[in-house]
Coordinates of C-alpha atoms in Angstrom, one line a residue:
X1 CA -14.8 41.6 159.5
X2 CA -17.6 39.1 161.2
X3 CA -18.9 39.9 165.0
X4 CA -16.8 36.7 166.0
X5 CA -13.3 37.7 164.2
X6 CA -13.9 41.3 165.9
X7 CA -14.4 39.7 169.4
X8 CA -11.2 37.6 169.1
X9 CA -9.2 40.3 167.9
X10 CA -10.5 42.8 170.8
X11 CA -9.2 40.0 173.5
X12 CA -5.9 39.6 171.6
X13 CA -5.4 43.9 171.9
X14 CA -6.5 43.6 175.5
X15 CA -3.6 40.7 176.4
X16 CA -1.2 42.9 174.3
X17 CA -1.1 46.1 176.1
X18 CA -1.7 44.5 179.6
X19 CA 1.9 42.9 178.6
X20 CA 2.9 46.2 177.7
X21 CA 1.6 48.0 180.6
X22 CA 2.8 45.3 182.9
X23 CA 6.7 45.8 181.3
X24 CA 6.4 49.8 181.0
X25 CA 5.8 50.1 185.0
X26 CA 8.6 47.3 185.6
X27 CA 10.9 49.2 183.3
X28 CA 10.0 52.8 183.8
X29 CA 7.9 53.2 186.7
X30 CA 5.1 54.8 186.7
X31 CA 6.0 58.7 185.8
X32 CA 4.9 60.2 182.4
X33 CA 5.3 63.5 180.7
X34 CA 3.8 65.8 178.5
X35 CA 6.7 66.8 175.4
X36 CA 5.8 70.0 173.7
X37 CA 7.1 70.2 170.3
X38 CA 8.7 73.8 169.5
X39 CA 8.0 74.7 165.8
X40 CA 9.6 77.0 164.5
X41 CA 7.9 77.4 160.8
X42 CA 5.2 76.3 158.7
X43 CA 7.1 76.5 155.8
X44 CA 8.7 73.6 154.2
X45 CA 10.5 73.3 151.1
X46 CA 9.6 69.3 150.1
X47 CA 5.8 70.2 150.8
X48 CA 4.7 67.4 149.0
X49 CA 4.0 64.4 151.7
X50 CA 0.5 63.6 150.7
X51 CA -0.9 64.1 154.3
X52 CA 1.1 66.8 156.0
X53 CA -0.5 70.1 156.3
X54 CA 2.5 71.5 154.9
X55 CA 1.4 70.2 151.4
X56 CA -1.6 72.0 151.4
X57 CA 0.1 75.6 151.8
X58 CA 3.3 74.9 149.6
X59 CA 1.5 76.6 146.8
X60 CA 0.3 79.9 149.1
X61 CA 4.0 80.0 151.1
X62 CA 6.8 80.5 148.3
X63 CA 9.3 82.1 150.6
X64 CA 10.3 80.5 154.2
X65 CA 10.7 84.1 155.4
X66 CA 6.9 84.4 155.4
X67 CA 6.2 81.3 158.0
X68 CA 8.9 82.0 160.5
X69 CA 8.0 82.5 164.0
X70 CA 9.7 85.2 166.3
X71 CA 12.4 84.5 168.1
X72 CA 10.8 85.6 171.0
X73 CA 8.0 83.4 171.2
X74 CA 10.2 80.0 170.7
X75 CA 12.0 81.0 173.6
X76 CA 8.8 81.6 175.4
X77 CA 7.6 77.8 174.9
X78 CA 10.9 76.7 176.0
X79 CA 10.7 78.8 179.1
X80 CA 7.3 77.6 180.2
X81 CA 8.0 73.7 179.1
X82 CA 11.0 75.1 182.1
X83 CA 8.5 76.4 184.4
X84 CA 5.6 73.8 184.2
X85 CA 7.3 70.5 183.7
X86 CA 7.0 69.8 180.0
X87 CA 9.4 68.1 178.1
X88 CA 10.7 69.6 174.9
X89 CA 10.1 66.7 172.4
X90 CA 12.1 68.7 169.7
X91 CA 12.5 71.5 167.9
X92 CA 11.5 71.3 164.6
X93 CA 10.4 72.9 161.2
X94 CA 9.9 72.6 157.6
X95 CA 12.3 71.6 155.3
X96 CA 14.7 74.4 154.8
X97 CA 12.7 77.3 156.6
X98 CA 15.9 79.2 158.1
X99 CA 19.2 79.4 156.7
X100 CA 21.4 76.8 159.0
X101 CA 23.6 79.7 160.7
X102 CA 19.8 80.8 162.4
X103 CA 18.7 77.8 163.0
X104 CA 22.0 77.0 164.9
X105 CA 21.6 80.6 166.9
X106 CA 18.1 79.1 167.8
X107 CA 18.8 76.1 168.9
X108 CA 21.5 77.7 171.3
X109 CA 19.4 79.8 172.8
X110 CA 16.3 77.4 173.2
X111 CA 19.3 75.0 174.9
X112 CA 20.0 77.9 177.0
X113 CA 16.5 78.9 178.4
X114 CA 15.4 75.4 178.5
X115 CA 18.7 74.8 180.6
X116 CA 18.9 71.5 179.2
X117 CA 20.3 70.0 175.7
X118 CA 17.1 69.3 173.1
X119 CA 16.2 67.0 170.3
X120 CA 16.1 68.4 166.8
X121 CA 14.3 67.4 164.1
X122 CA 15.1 69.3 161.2
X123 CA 15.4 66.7 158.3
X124 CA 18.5 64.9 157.2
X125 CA 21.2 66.9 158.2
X126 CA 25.3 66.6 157.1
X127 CA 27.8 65.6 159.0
X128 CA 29.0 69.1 158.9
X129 CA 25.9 70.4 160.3
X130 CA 25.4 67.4 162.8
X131 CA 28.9 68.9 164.6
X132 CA 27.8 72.7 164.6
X133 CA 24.3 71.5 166.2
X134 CA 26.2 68.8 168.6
X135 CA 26.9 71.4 171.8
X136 CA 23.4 72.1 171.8
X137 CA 21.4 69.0 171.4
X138 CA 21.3 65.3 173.0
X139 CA 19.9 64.1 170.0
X140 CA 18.4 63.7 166.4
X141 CA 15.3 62.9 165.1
X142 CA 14.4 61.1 161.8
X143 CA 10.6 61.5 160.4
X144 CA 10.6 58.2 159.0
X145 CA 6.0 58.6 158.5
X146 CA 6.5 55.0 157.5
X147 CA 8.5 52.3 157.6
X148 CA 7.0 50.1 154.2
X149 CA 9.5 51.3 150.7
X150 CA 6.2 51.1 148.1
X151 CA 4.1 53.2 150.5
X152 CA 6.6 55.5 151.6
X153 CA 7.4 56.2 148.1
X154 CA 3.8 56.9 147.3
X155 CA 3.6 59.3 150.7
X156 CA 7.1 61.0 150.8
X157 CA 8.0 61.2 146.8
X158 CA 10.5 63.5 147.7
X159 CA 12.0 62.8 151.3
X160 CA 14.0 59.3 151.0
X161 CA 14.8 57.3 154.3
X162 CA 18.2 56.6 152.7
X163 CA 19.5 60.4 153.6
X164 CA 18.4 60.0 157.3
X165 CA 20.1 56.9 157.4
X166 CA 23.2 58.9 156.9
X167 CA 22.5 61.1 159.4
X168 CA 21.8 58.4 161.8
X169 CA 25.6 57.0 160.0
X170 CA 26.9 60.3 161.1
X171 CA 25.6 61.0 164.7
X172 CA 28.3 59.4 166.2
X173 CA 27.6 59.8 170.1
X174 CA 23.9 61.6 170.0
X175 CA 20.8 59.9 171.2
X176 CA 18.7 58.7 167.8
X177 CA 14.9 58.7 167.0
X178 CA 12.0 58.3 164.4
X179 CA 8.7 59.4 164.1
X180 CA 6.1 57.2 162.7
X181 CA 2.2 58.1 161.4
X182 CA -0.2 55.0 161.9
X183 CA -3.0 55.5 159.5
X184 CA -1.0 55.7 156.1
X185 CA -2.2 52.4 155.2
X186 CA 0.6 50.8 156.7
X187 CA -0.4 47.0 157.4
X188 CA 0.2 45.1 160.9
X189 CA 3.0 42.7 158.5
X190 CA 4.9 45.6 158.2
X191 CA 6.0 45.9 162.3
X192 CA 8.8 43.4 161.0
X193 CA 10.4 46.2 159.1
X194 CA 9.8 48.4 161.5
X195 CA 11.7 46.2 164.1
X196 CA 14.4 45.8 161.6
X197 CA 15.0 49.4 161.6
X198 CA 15.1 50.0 165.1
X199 CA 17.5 47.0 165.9
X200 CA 19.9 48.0 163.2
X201 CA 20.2 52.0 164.6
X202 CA 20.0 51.3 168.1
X203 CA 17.3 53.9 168.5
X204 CA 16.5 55.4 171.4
X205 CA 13.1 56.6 171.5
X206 CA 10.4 56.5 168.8
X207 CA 7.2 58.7 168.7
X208 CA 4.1 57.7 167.4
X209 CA 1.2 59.9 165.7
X210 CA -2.3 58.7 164.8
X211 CA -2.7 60.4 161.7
X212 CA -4.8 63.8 161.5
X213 CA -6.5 64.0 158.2
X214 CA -6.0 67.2 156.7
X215 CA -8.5 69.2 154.2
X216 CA -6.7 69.5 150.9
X217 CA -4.8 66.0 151.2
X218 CA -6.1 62.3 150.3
X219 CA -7.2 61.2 153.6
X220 CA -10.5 61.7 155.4
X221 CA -10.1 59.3 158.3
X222 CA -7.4 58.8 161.0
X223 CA -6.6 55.3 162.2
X224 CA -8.9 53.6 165.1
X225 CA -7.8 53.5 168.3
X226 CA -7.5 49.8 168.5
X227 CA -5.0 50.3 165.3
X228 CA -3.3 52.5 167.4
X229 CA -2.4 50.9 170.5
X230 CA -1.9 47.9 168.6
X231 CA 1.7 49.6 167.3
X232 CA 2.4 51.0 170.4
X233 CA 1.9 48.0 172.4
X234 CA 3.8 46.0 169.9
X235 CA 7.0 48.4 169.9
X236 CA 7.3 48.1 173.7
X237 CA 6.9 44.2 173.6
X238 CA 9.5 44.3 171.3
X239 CA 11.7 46.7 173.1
X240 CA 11.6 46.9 176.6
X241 CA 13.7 50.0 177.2
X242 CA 13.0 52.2 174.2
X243 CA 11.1 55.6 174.8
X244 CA 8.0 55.6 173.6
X245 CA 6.2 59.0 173.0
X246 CA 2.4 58.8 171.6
X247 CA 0.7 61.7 169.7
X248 CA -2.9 63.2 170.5
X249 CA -4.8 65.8 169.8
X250 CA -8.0 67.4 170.5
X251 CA -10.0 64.8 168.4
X252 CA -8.4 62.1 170.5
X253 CA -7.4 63.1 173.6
X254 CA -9.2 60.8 175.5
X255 CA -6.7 57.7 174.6
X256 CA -3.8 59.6 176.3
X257 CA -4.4 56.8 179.4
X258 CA -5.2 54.3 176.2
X259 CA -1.7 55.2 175.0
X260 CA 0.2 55.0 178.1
X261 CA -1.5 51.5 179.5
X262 CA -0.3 50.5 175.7
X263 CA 3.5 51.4 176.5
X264 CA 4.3 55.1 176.1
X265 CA 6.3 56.7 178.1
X266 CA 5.0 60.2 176.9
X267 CA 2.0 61.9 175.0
X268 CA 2.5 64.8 172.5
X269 CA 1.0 67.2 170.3
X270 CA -1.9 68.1 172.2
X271 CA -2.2 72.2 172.0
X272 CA -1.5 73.0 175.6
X273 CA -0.9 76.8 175.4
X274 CA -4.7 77.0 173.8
X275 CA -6.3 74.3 176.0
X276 CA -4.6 75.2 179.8
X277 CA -6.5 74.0 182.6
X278 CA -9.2 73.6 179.6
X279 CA -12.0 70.6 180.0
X280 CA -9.9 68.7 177.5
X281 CA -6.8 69.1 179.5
X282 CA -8.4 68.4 183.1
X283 CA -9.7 65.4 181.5
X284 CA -6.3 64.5 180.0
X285 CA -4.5 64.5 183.8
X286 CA -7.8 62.4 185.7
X287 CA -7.0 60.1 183.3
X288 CA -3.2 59.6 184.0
X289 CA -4.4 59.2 187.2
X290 CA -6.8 56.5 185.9
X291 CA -4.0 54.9 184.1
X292 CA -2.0 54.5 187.1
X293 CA 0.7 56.9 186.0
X294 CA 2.1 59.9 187.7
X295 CA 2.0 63.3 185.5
X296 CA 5.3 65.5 186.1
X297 CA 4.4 68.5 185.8
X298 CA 1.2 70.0 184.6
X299 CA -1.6 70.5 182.6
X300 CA -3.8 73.0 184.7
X301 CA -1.9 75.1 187.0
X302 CA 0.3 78.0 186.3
X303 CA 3.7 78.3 188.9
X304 CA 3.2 81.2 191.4
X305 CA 6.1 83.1 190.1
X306 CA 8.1 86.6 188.9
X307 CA 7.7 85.8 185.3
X308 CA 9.3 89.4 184.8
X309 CA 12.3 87.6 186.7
X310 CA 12.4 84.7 184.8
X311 CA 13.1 86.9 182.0
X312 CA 15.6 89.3 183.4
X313 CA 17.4 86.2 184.2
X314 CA 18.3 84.6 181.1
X315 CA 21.7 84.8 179.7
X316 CA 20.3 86.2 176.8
X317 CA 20.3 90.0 175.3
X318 CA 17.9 92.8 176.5
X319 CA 16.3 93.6 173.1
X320 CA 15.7 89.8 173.2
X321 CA 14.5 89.9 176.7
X322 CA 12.1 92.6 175.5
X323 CA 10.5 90.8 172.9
X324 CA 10.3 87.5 175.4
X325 CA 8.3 89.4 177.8
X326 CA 5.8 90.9 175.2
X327 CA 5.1 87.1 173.9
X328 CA 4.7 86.2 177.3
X329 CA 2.3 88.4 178.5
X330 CA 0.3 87.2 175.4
X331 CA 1.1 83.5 175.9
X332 CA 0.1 84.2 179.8
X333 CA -2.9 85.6 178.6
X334 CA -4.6 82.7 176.6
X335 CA -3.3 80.4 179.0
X336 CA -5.2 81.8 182.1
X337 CA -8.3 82.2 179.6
X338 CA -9.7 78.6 181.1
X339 CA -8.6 79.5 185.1

């Protein structure tokens, strides 16, 4: 691409998500939030999407039983997203890493600390299954990667849209969603599909993730940031009043005020338990700021409170209780590690 193509196409961006940011504010306002996904295993029994992590340990991981997290430390990220103003963006795992009778026990109890209903993302689910989760959750995520048939044949192999389309057939009244990875190789012509697919399920939010290349898998490079905020800024254009969540991490956090001037309501991923009150994370809140958005919650500063209380009062067991204050003390720990 010539200097004078590159200039043209840089003023083209910049008119694009001032639109967006213009429309976000006058739809939104001007709040934002920081959604912490809630994993509960690294185990996933597809395992072969050519740029998930998940690929690259299918061979080491041959039994789900070996990935899952406690118990006790799921409910401890639900209880600080509680305590410090995160969003749960959704609970999620692998493919298949706890029987369904568990994962419905976990979602209840998540629900119940979190004291609010959650998103689940925890691949195409039945009908059958839809209605056991359904007191528990608000809605259901799709992880679509990409929208394109060839190249999400060549990606997914073995996780067809057509199954989550059921699901989304089947969800009756919960809230609907997809996540999306820029940096597949998807190309700008391809935003029409993307479109399609969001007009014809009435979605309700959509989150975005730059891809993170992965040792082990076929791609070295994530997409630039222009690239980026291109399909960001395009999505809310197109839809004025969809939620818009935008992935980061600690190679890119410094788009997060990028990614919200572009349209999103909400950033993600970034490792917050690791990185509290860290340089990445102060620098991740002055920018809001610089953005002209207003963080709820926070990124820096733990509540003055009884933790020990917290604990004691959650409807849940006391062996339970137990386990969710010896996580916490741990999770407490590495938290303060940057105060």
């Amino acid at each position: 691409m010539d200097k004078q193509t590159q200039e043209i196409e840089k003023k083209e961006l910049k008119q694009l998500t001032e639109q967006a940011n213009l429309l976000t504010i006058k739809t939104f306002g001007n709040k934002v939030w920081y959604g912490r996904c809630i994993f509960l295993s690294w185990y996933c029994d597809v395992g072969t999407c050519k740029f998930c992590y998940r690929s690259t340990q299918k061979a080491r991981i041959k039994h789900a039983t070996h990935a899952k997290r406690s118990i006790g430390s799921i409910l401890v990220e639900a209880l600080l997203a509680k305590n410090l103003g995160w969003r749960i963006e959704f609970l999620t795992g692998g493919y298949k890493s706890f029987p369904m009778e568990e994962l419905i026990e976990i979602a209840r109890l998540v629900e119940k600390v979190y004291e609010e209903k959650i998103w689940l993302n925890l691949g195409a689910l039945s009908k059958e299954d839809l209605d056991q989760f359904r007191p528990h959750i608000k809605g259901i995520v799709s992880s679509i990667e990409t929208i394109a048939p060839e190249l999400h044949g060549k990606i997914c192999p073995d996780k067809p849209i057509e199954p989550y389309e059921e699901m989304f057939n089947n969800a009756n009244d919960l809230k609907k969603s997809i996540t999306i990875v820029i940096g597949l190789g998807e190309k700008r012509d391809d935003f029409a599909l993307l479109q399609k697919f969001i007009e014809k399920w009435k979605l309700d939010r959509i989150t975005f993730y730059a891809l993170k290349p992965v040792p082990g898998t076929p791609y070295e490079k994530g997409p630039e940031t222009e690239e980026y905020l291109w399909w960001i800024a395009k999505t809310r254009l197109a839809f004025p009043k969809l939620q818009i969540i935008a992935g980061t991490t600690l190679r890119r956090y410094k788009e997060v005020g990028q990614i919200l001037k572009a349209g999103a309501n909400a950033f993600t991923k970034f490792p917050i338990t690791k990185k509290f009150n860290s340089e990445e994370a102060i620098y991740i809140e002055n920018d809001i700021k610089q953005a002209g958005r207003e963080l709820k919650g926070t990124l820096k500063q733990l509540p003055d409170i009884d933790w020990n209380k917290e604990v004691d009062d959650l409807d849940i067991n006391d062996d339970l209780k137990k386990e969710v204050k010896e996580k916490l003390i741990l999770y407490l720990k590495r938290m303060q590690k940057h105060i």
